[in-house]
């Protein structure tokens, strides 16, 4: 099974680099994410970007993966099946994203990897840590890589009276670097990445911490688990590309982003620039 795991991992991270297109936002944020570029509501449009833009993987929930099985296969883009999800309609401060699909579902849909979001710091973190641990166990038995969306989140992150030493350090980091949100501070991001490693993830997807130097710490804390940078809301081209360069210089293997690609009117323009940074061509 180790061989199978390695082979599937190389589909997502060929030549040691990954360029993943995230498309689970229709569930996580809802159709509001498609308003700026209405074409982006269609998987056909997204698959075309993924294929022509030479993305190494596409992230989908099972509904789309099942309905477009043939088109995904024909595109040649590796499928990463997201196994958990939640909508933004329920706004409890401590998020919980339950497992909805299994490793077996991913295999039957021809996926090359599975994904799961972990909100460490939420009062429901135990459940998510447990579910993700079980998924990793099963995934590795079946020779399929597991990717963790490591997003520390929840009320505790804003609790100034918190007894967590990490939160105190994070507050100090935020004080020094005011542009960072608390869940972008190096201590918090590195903690999430480290939990991914400790749980056994093959790849973790984390937020950028604002500089190459601070992101290096995140990558080092996750090592040997590989790190990809997450995208976030759409920002200016220059700033976005500079974050990608910063993450790669810090040792990240690539990116897993969505809105910063398909919310743009010409997604392939930015995609070419991203490809050039990651793969040098
Ligand atoms: P984006 O590049 O669009 O931010 O996508 C990355 C991602 O992790 C998605 O996979 C996921 O749906 C979304 O961000 C979660 O966003 P949020 O942090 O707002 O919950």
mmCIF file of C-alpha atoms in Angstrom, residues 19-270:
data_model
loop_
_atom_site.group_PDB
_atom_site.id
_atom_site.type_symbol
_atom_site.label_atom_id
_atom_site.label_comp_id
_atom_site.label_asym_id
_atom_site.label_seq_id
_atom_site.Cartn_x
_atom_site.Cartn_y
_atom_site.Cartn_z
ATOM 1 C CA UNK A 19 -1.015 23.485 -7.662
ATOM 2 C CA UNK A 20 -4.473 22.601 -6.391
ATOM 3 C CA UNK A 21 -7.751 24.242 -7.366
ATOM 4 C CA UNK A 22 -10.214 24.420 -4.468
ATOM 5 C CA UNK A 23 -13.879 24.237 -5.400
ATOM 6 C CA UNK A 24 -15.747 23.349 -2.223
ATOM 7 C CA UNK A 25 -16.843 26.958 -1.586
ATOM 8 C CA UNK A 26 -20.360 26.408 -2.994
ATOM 9 C CA UNK A 27 -21.021 24.443 0.176
ATOM 10 C CA UNK A 28 -18.762 26.317 2.597
ATOM 11 C CA UNK A 29 -19.783 29.871 1.633
ATOM 12 C CA UNK A 30 -22.685 29.384 -0.744
ATOM 13 C CA UNK A 31 -23.408 30.792 -4.227
ATOM 14 C CA UNK A 32 -22.428 34.322 -3.104
ATOM 15 C CA UNK A 33 -18.888 33.326 -4.055
ATOM 16 C CA UNK A 34 -20.022 32.968 -7.699
ATOM 17 C CA UNK A 35 -21.663 36.386 -8.025
ATOM 18 C CA UNK A 36 -18.580 38.250 -9.298
ATOM 19 C CA UNK A 37 -18.006 35.727 -12.088
ATOM 20 C CA UNK A 38 -21.286 33.831 -12.584
ATOM 21 C CA UNK A 39 -19.658 31.315 -14.945
ATOM 22 C CA UNK A 40 -17.817 30.003 -11.910
ATOM 23 C CA UNK A 41 -21.002 28.330 -10.690
ATOM 24 C CA UNK A 42 -20.500 25.621 -13.322
ATOM 25 C CA UNK A 43 -18.135 22.746 -12.811
ATOM 26 C CA UNK A 44 -17.534 22.554 -16.586
ATOM 27 C CA UNK A 45 -16.021 26.066 -16.415
ATOM 28 C CA UNK A 46 -13.888 25.201 -13.381
ATOM 29 C CA UNK A 47 -12.687 21.924 -14.893
ATOM 30 C CA UNK A 48 -11.632 23.774 -18.021
ATOM 31 C CA UNK A 49 -9.507 26.153 -15.899
ATOM 32 C CA UNK A 50 -8.071 23.198 -13.991
ATOM 33 C CA UNK A 51 -7.182 21.359 -17.190
ATOM 34 C CA UNK A 52 -5.869 24.236 -19.307
ATOM 35 C CA UNK A 53 -4.180 25.806 -16.299
ATOM 36 C CA UNK A 54 -2.402 22.496 -15.539
ATOM 37 C CA UNK A 55 -3.577 22.239 -11.948
ATOM 38 C CA UNK A 56 -2.355 19.086 -10.219
ATOM 39 C CA UNK A 57 -5.607 18.504 -8.345
ATOM 40 C CA UNK A 58 -9.157 19.722 -7.914
ATOM 41 C CA UNK A 59 -11.056 19.709 -4.623
ATOM 42 C CA UNK A 60 -14.722 18.746 -4.751
ATOM 43 C CA UNK A 61 -17.448 17.509 -2.498
ATOM 44 C CA UNK A 62 -18.994 14.176 -3.447
ATOM 45 C CA UNK A 63 -22.128 15.558 -5.136
ATOM 46 C CA UNK A 64 -20.229 17.208 -7.983
ATOM 47 C CA UNK A 65 -17.626 14.447 -8.071
ATOM 48 C CA UNK A 66 -20.347 11.883 -8.669
ATOM 49 C CA UNK A 67 -22.391 13.846 -11.210
ATOM 50 C CA UNK A 68 -19.344 14.786 -13.281
ATOM 51 C CA UNK A 69 -17.354 11.588 -12.898
ATOM 52 C CA UNK A 70 -16.758 11.135 -16.647
ATOM 53 C CA UNK A 71 -15.830 14.796 -17.247
ATOM 54 C CA UNK A 72 -13.383 14.765 -14.321
ATOM 55 C CA UNK A 73 -11.780 11.583 -15.622
ATOM 56 C CA UNK A 74 -11.530 13.028 -19.154
ATOM 57 C CA UNK A 75 -9.948 16.242 -17.864
ATOM 58 C CA UNK A 76 -7.033 14.249 -16.462
ATOM 59 C CA UNK A 77 -7.010 16.453 -13.328
ATOM 60 C CA UNK A 78 -6.637 14.460 -10.104
ATOM 61 C CA UNK A 79 -9.645 14.520 -7.820
ATOM 62 C CA UNK A 80 -9.304 15.361 -4.127
ATOM 63 C CA UNK A 81 -12.542 14.428 -2.418
ATOM 64 C CA UNK A 82 -13.476 16.618 0.532
ATOM 65 C CA UNK A 83 -14.965 14.330 3.167
ATOM 66 C CA UNK A 84 -16.425 16.890 5.552
ATOM 67 C CA UNK A 85 -18.241 20.165 5.152
ATOM 68 C CA UNK A 86 -20.480 22.761 6.732
ATOM 69 C CA UNK A 87 -22.431 25.741 5.467
ATOM 70 C CA UNK A 88 -21.984 29.332 6.625
ATOM 71 C CA UNK A 89 -25.695 29.631 7.385
ATOM 72 C CA UNK A 90 -25.253 28.404 10.926
ATOM 73 C CA UNK A 91 -22.980 30.890 12.592
ATOM 74 C CA UNK A 92 -22.023 29.312 15.888
ATOM 75 C CA UNK A 93 -18.667 30.748 16.968
ATOM 76 C CA UNK A 94 -17.232 27.309 17.587
ATOM 77 C CA UNK A 95 -17.459 25.594 14.218
ATOM 78 C CA UNK A 96 -17.924 21.902 13.612
ATOM 79 C CA UNK A 97 -17.575 20.363 10.186
ATOM 80 C CA UNK A 98 -18.819 16.779 10.317
ATOM 81 C CA UNK A 99 -17.659 13.927 8.155
ATOM 82 C CA UNK A 100 -20.152 13.338 5.352
ATOM 83 C CA UNK A 101 -18.338 10.915 3.072
ATOM 84 C CA UNK A 102 -15.842 8.130 3.527
ATOM 85 C CA UNK A 103 -12.520 6.942 2.188
ATOM 86 C CA UNK A 104 -14.474 4.179 0.411
ATOM 87 C CA UNK A 105 -16.613 6.835 -1.347
ATOM 88 C CA UNK A 106 -13.437 8.624 -2.431
ATOM 89 C CA UNK A 107 -11.976 5.434 -3.864
ATOM 90 C CA UNK A 108 -15.166 4.566 -5.704
ATOM 91 C CA UNK A 109 -15.188 8.055 -7.257
ATOM 92 C CA UNK A 110 -11.612 7.576 -8.436
ATOM 93 C CA UNK A 111 -10.097 10.177 -6.088
ATOM 94 C CA UNK A 112 -6.333 10.520 -5.732
ATOM 95 C CA UNK A 113 -6.564 12.002 -2.221
ATOM 96 C CA UNK A 114 -9.053 12.842 0.503
ATOM 97 C CA UNK A 115 -9.444 16.138 2.325
ATOM 98 C CA UNK A 116 -10.830 17.117 5.707
ATOM 99 C CA UNK A 117 -11.104 20.490 7.500
ATOM 100 C CA UNK A 118 -9.999 20.597 11.131
ATOM 101 C CA UNK A 119 -10.976 23.556 13.302
ATOM 102 C CA UNK A 120 -8.573 23.078 16.196
ATOM 103 C CA UNK A 121 -9.462 25.546 18.948
ATOM 104 C CA UNK A 122 -13.207 25.056 18.487
ATOM 105 C CA UNK A 123 -15.049 23.430 21.372
ATOM 106 C CA UNK A 124 -15.765 20.627 18.904
ATOM 107 C CA UNK A 125 -12.089 20.033 18.106
ATOM 108 C CA UNK A 126 -12.041 16.602 19.764
ATOM 109 C CA UNK A 127 -14.633 15.277 17.348
ATOM 110 C CA UNK A 128 -12.803 16.655 14.316
ATOM 111 C CA UNK A 129 -9.405 15.400 15.514
ATOM 112 C CA UNK A 130 -10.930 11.971 16.083
ATOM 113 C CA UNK A 131 -12.692 11.852 12.707
ATOM 114 C CA UNK A 132 -9.616 13.014 10.835
ATOM 115 C CA UNK A 133 -7.391 10.506 12.672
ATOM 116 C CA UNK A 134 -9.753 7.704 11.665
ATOM 117 C CA UNK A 135 -9.859 8.937 8.059
ATOM 118 C CA UNK A 136 -6.041 9.035 7.911
ATOM 119 C CA UNK A 137 -5.854 5.487 9.299
ATOM 120 C CA UNK A 138 -8.297 4.194 6.672
ATOM 121 C CA UNK A 139 -6.745 6.275 3.889
ATOM 122 C CA UNK A 140 -3.300 4.878 4.592
ATOM 123 C CA UNK A 141 -4.636 1.336 4.729
ATOM 124 C CA UNK A 142 -6.058 1.939 1.261
ATOM 125 C CA UNK A 143 -2.982 3.742 -0.075
ATOM 126 C CA UNK A 144 -4.626 7.139 -0.575
ATOM 127 C CA UNK A 145 -3.142 10.384 0.794
ATOM 128 C CA UNK A 146 -4.977 12.514 3.367
ATOM 129 C CA UNK A 147 -4.895 16.291 3.206
ATOM 130 C CA UNK A 148 -5.774 18.418 6.241
ATOM 131 C CA UNK A 149 -7.295 21.868 5.941
ATOM 132 C CA UNK A 150 -5.754 22.992 9.244
ATOM 133 C CA UNK A 151 -7.741 26.079 10.219
ATOM 134 C CA UNK A 152 -7.599 26.860 13.959
ATOM 135 C CA UNK A 153 -10.842 28.682 14.676
ATOM 136 C CA UNK A 154 -13.384 29.309 17.397
ATOM 137 C CA UNK A 155 -14.318 31.492 20.311
ATOM 138 C CA UNK A 156 -11.169 30.676 22.327
ATOM 139 C CA UNK A 157 -8.996 32.396 19.745
ATOM 140 C CA UNK A 158 -10.566 35.682 20.765
ATOM 141 C CA UNK A 159 -10.677 35.036 24.506
ATOM 142 C CA UNK A 160 -8.287 37.498 26.054
ATOM 143 C CA UNK A 161 -8.528 35.627 29.360
ATOM 144 C CA UNK A 162 -7.573 32.339 27.730
ATOM 145 C CA UNK A 163 -5.067 30.298 29.708
ATOM 146 C CA UNK A 164 -3.480 29.035 26.472
ATOM 147 C CA UNK A 165 0.143 30.159 26.232
ATOM 148 C CA UNK A 166 -0.069 29.898 22.436
ATOM 149 C CA UNK A 167 -2.859 32.490 22.363
ATOM 150 C CA UNK A 168 -0.740 34.859 24.448
ATOM 151 C CA UNK A 169 2.166 34.517 22.006
ATOM 152 C CA UNK A 170 -0.255 34.934 19.093
ATOM 153 C CA UNK A 171 -1.614 38.160 20.628
ATOM 154 C CA UNK A 172 1.941 39.503 20.861
ATOM 155 C CA UNK A 173 2.606 38.527 17.250
ATOM 156 C CA UNK A 174 -0.557 40.297 16.197
ATOM 157 C CA UNK A 175 0.444 43.369 18.137
ATOM 158 C CA UNK A 176 3.770 43.443 16.260
ATOM 159 C CA UNK A 177 2.167 42.697 12.862
ATOM 160 C CA UNK A 178 -1.193 44.431 12.942
ATOM 161 C CA UNK A 179 -2.255 43.362 9.444
ATOM 162 C CA UNK A 180 -2.488 39.722 10.562
ATOM 163 C CA UNK A 181 -5.741 38.210 11.779
ATOM 164 C CA UNK A 182 -5.312 36.053 14.865
ATOM 165 C CA UNK A 183 -5.651 32.859 12.795
ATOM 166 C CA UNK A 184 -2.857 34.067 10.505
ATOM 167 C CA UNK A 185 -0.300 34.545 13.275
ATOM 168 C CA UNK A 186 2.716 32.221 13.024
ATOM 169 C CA UNK A 187 2.034 30.531 16.375
ATOM 170 C CA UNK A 188 -1.539 29.652 15.524
ATOM 171 C CA UNK A 189 -0.832 28.563 11.945
ATOM 172 C CA UNK A 190 2.211 26.531 13.015
ATOM 173 C CA UNK A 191 0.125 24.846 15.730
ATOM 174 C CA UNK A 192 -2.537 23.850 13.199
ATOM 175 C CA UNK A 193 0.126 22.540 10.805
ATOM 176 C CA UNK A 194 1.771 20.610 13.607
ATOM 177 C CA UNK A 195 -1.515 18.979 14.601
ATOM 178 C CA UNK A 196 -1.817 17.845 10.994
ATOM 179 C CA UNK A 197 1.608 16.216 11.214
ATOM 180 C CA UNK A 198 0.860 14.610 14.572
ATOM 181 C CA UNK A 199 -2.430 13.208 13.280
ATOM 182 C CA UNK A 200 -0.626 11.744 10.265
ATOM 183 C CA UNK A 201 -1.686 13.984 7.359
ATOM 184 C CA UNK A 202 0.387 13.744 4.182
ATOM 185 C CA UNK A 203 -0.213 17.348 3.233
ATOM 186 C CA UNK A 204 -1.572 20.305 5.183
ATOM 187 C CA UNK A 205 -3.251 23.378 3.799
ATOM 188 C CA UNK A 206 -2.760 26.449 5.954
ATOM 189 C CA UNK A 207 -3.148 30.216 5.837
ATOM 190 C CA UNK A 208 -0.203 32.423 4.945
ATOM 191 C CA UNK A 209 1.458 34.159 7.883
ATOM 192 C CA UNK A 210 2.466 37.339 6.072
ATOM 193 C CA UNK A 211 6.173 36.719 5.463
ATOM 194 C CA UNK A 212 8.604 34.097 4.209
ATOM 195 C CA UNK A 213 10.421 34.127 7.499
ATOM 196 C CA UNK A 214 7.388 33.395 9.670
ATOM 197 C CA UNK A 215 6.019 30.845 7.181
ATOM 198 C CA UNK A 216 9.330 28.970 7.346
ATOM 199 C CA UNK A 217 8.536 28.167 10.966
ATOM 200 C CA UNK A 218 5.164 26.755 9.910
ATOM 201 C CA UNK A 219 6.798 24.549 7.264
ATOM 202 C CA UNK A 220 9.449 23.382 9.708
ATOM 203 C CA UNK A 221 6.886 22.509 12.365
ATOM 204 C CA UNK A 222 4.888 20.458 9.847
ATOM 205 C CA UNK A 223 7.920 18.675 8.373
ATOM 206 C CA UNK A 224 7.960 15.954 6.997
ATOM 207 C CA UNK A 225 4.285 16.605 6.236
ATOM 208 C CA UNK A 226 4.193 18.850 3.192
ATOM 209 C CA UNK A 227 2.577 22.286 3.271
ATOM 210 C CA UNK A 228 0.423 24.153 0.759
ATOM 211 C CA UNK A 229 -0.751 27.728 1.139
ATOM 212 C CA UNK A 230 -4.446 28.458 1.233
ATOM 213 C CA UNK A 231 -5.920 31.336 -0.779
ATOM 214 C CA UNK A 232 -8.613 33.353 0.997
ATOM 215 C CA UNK A 233 -10.709 36.169 -0.392
ATOM 216 C CA UNK A 234 -9.766 37.659 -3.742
ATOM 217 C CA UNK A 235 -6.957 40.199 -3.503
ATOM 218 C CA UNK A 236 -4.848 42.186 -5.991
ATOM 219 C CA UNK A 237 -2.762 40.095 -8.419
ATOM 220 C CA UNK A 238 0.522 41.463 -7.171
ATOM 221 C CA UNK A 239 -0.195 40.774 -3.507
ATOM 222 C CA UNK A 240 -1.496 37.282 -4.258
ATOM 223 C CA UNK A 241 1.520 36.327 -6.377
ATOM 224 C CA UNK A 242 3.866 37.751 -3.783
ATOM 225 C CA UNK A 243 2.265 35.542 -1.092
ATOM 226 C CA UNK A 244 2.771 32.495 -3.298
ATOM 227 C CA UNK A 245 6.436 33.378 -3.798
ATOM 228 C CA UNK A 246 6.806 33.942 -0.065
ATOM 229 C CA UNK A 247 5.270 30.568 0.775
ATOM 230 C CA UNK A 248 7.410 28.709 -1.760
ATOM 231 C CA UNK A 249 10.582 30.436 -0.587
ATOM 232 C CA UNK A 250 9.674 29.275 2.901
ATOM 233 C CA UNK A 251 9.573 25.654 1.739
ATOM 234 C CA UNK A 252 5.881 25.146 0.948
ATOM 235 C CA UNK A 253 5.308 22.750 -1.946
ATOM 236 C CA UNK A 254 2.622 24.908 -3.519
ATOM 237 C CA UNK A 255 -0.892 26.212 -3.144
ATOM 238 C CA UNK A 256 -4.500 25.070 -2.819
ATOM 239 C CA UNK A 257 -6.624 28.058 -3.794
ATOM 240 C CA UNK A 258 -9.981 28.821 -5.345
ATOM 241 C CA UNK A 259 -11.482 32.292 -5.247
ATOM 242 C CA UNK A 260 -8.264 34.038 -6.236
ATOM 243 C CA UNK A 261 -8.398 32.091 -9.488
ATOM 244 C CA UNK A 262 -11.999 31.562 -10.575
ATOM 245 C CA UNK A 263 -13.470 34.803 -9.239
ATOM 246 C CA UNK A 264 -11.250 36.699 -11.684
ATOM 247 C CA UNK A 265 -12.787 37.529 -15.084
ATOM 248 C CA UNK A 266 -9.806 35.881 -16.841
ATOM 249 C CA UNK A 267 -8.773 33.048 -14.524
ATOM 250 C CA UNK A 268 -6.219 31.641 -16.962
ATOM 251 C CA UNK A 269 -4.152 34.846 -16.894
ATOM 252 C CA UNK A 270 -3.370 34.567 -13.195
#
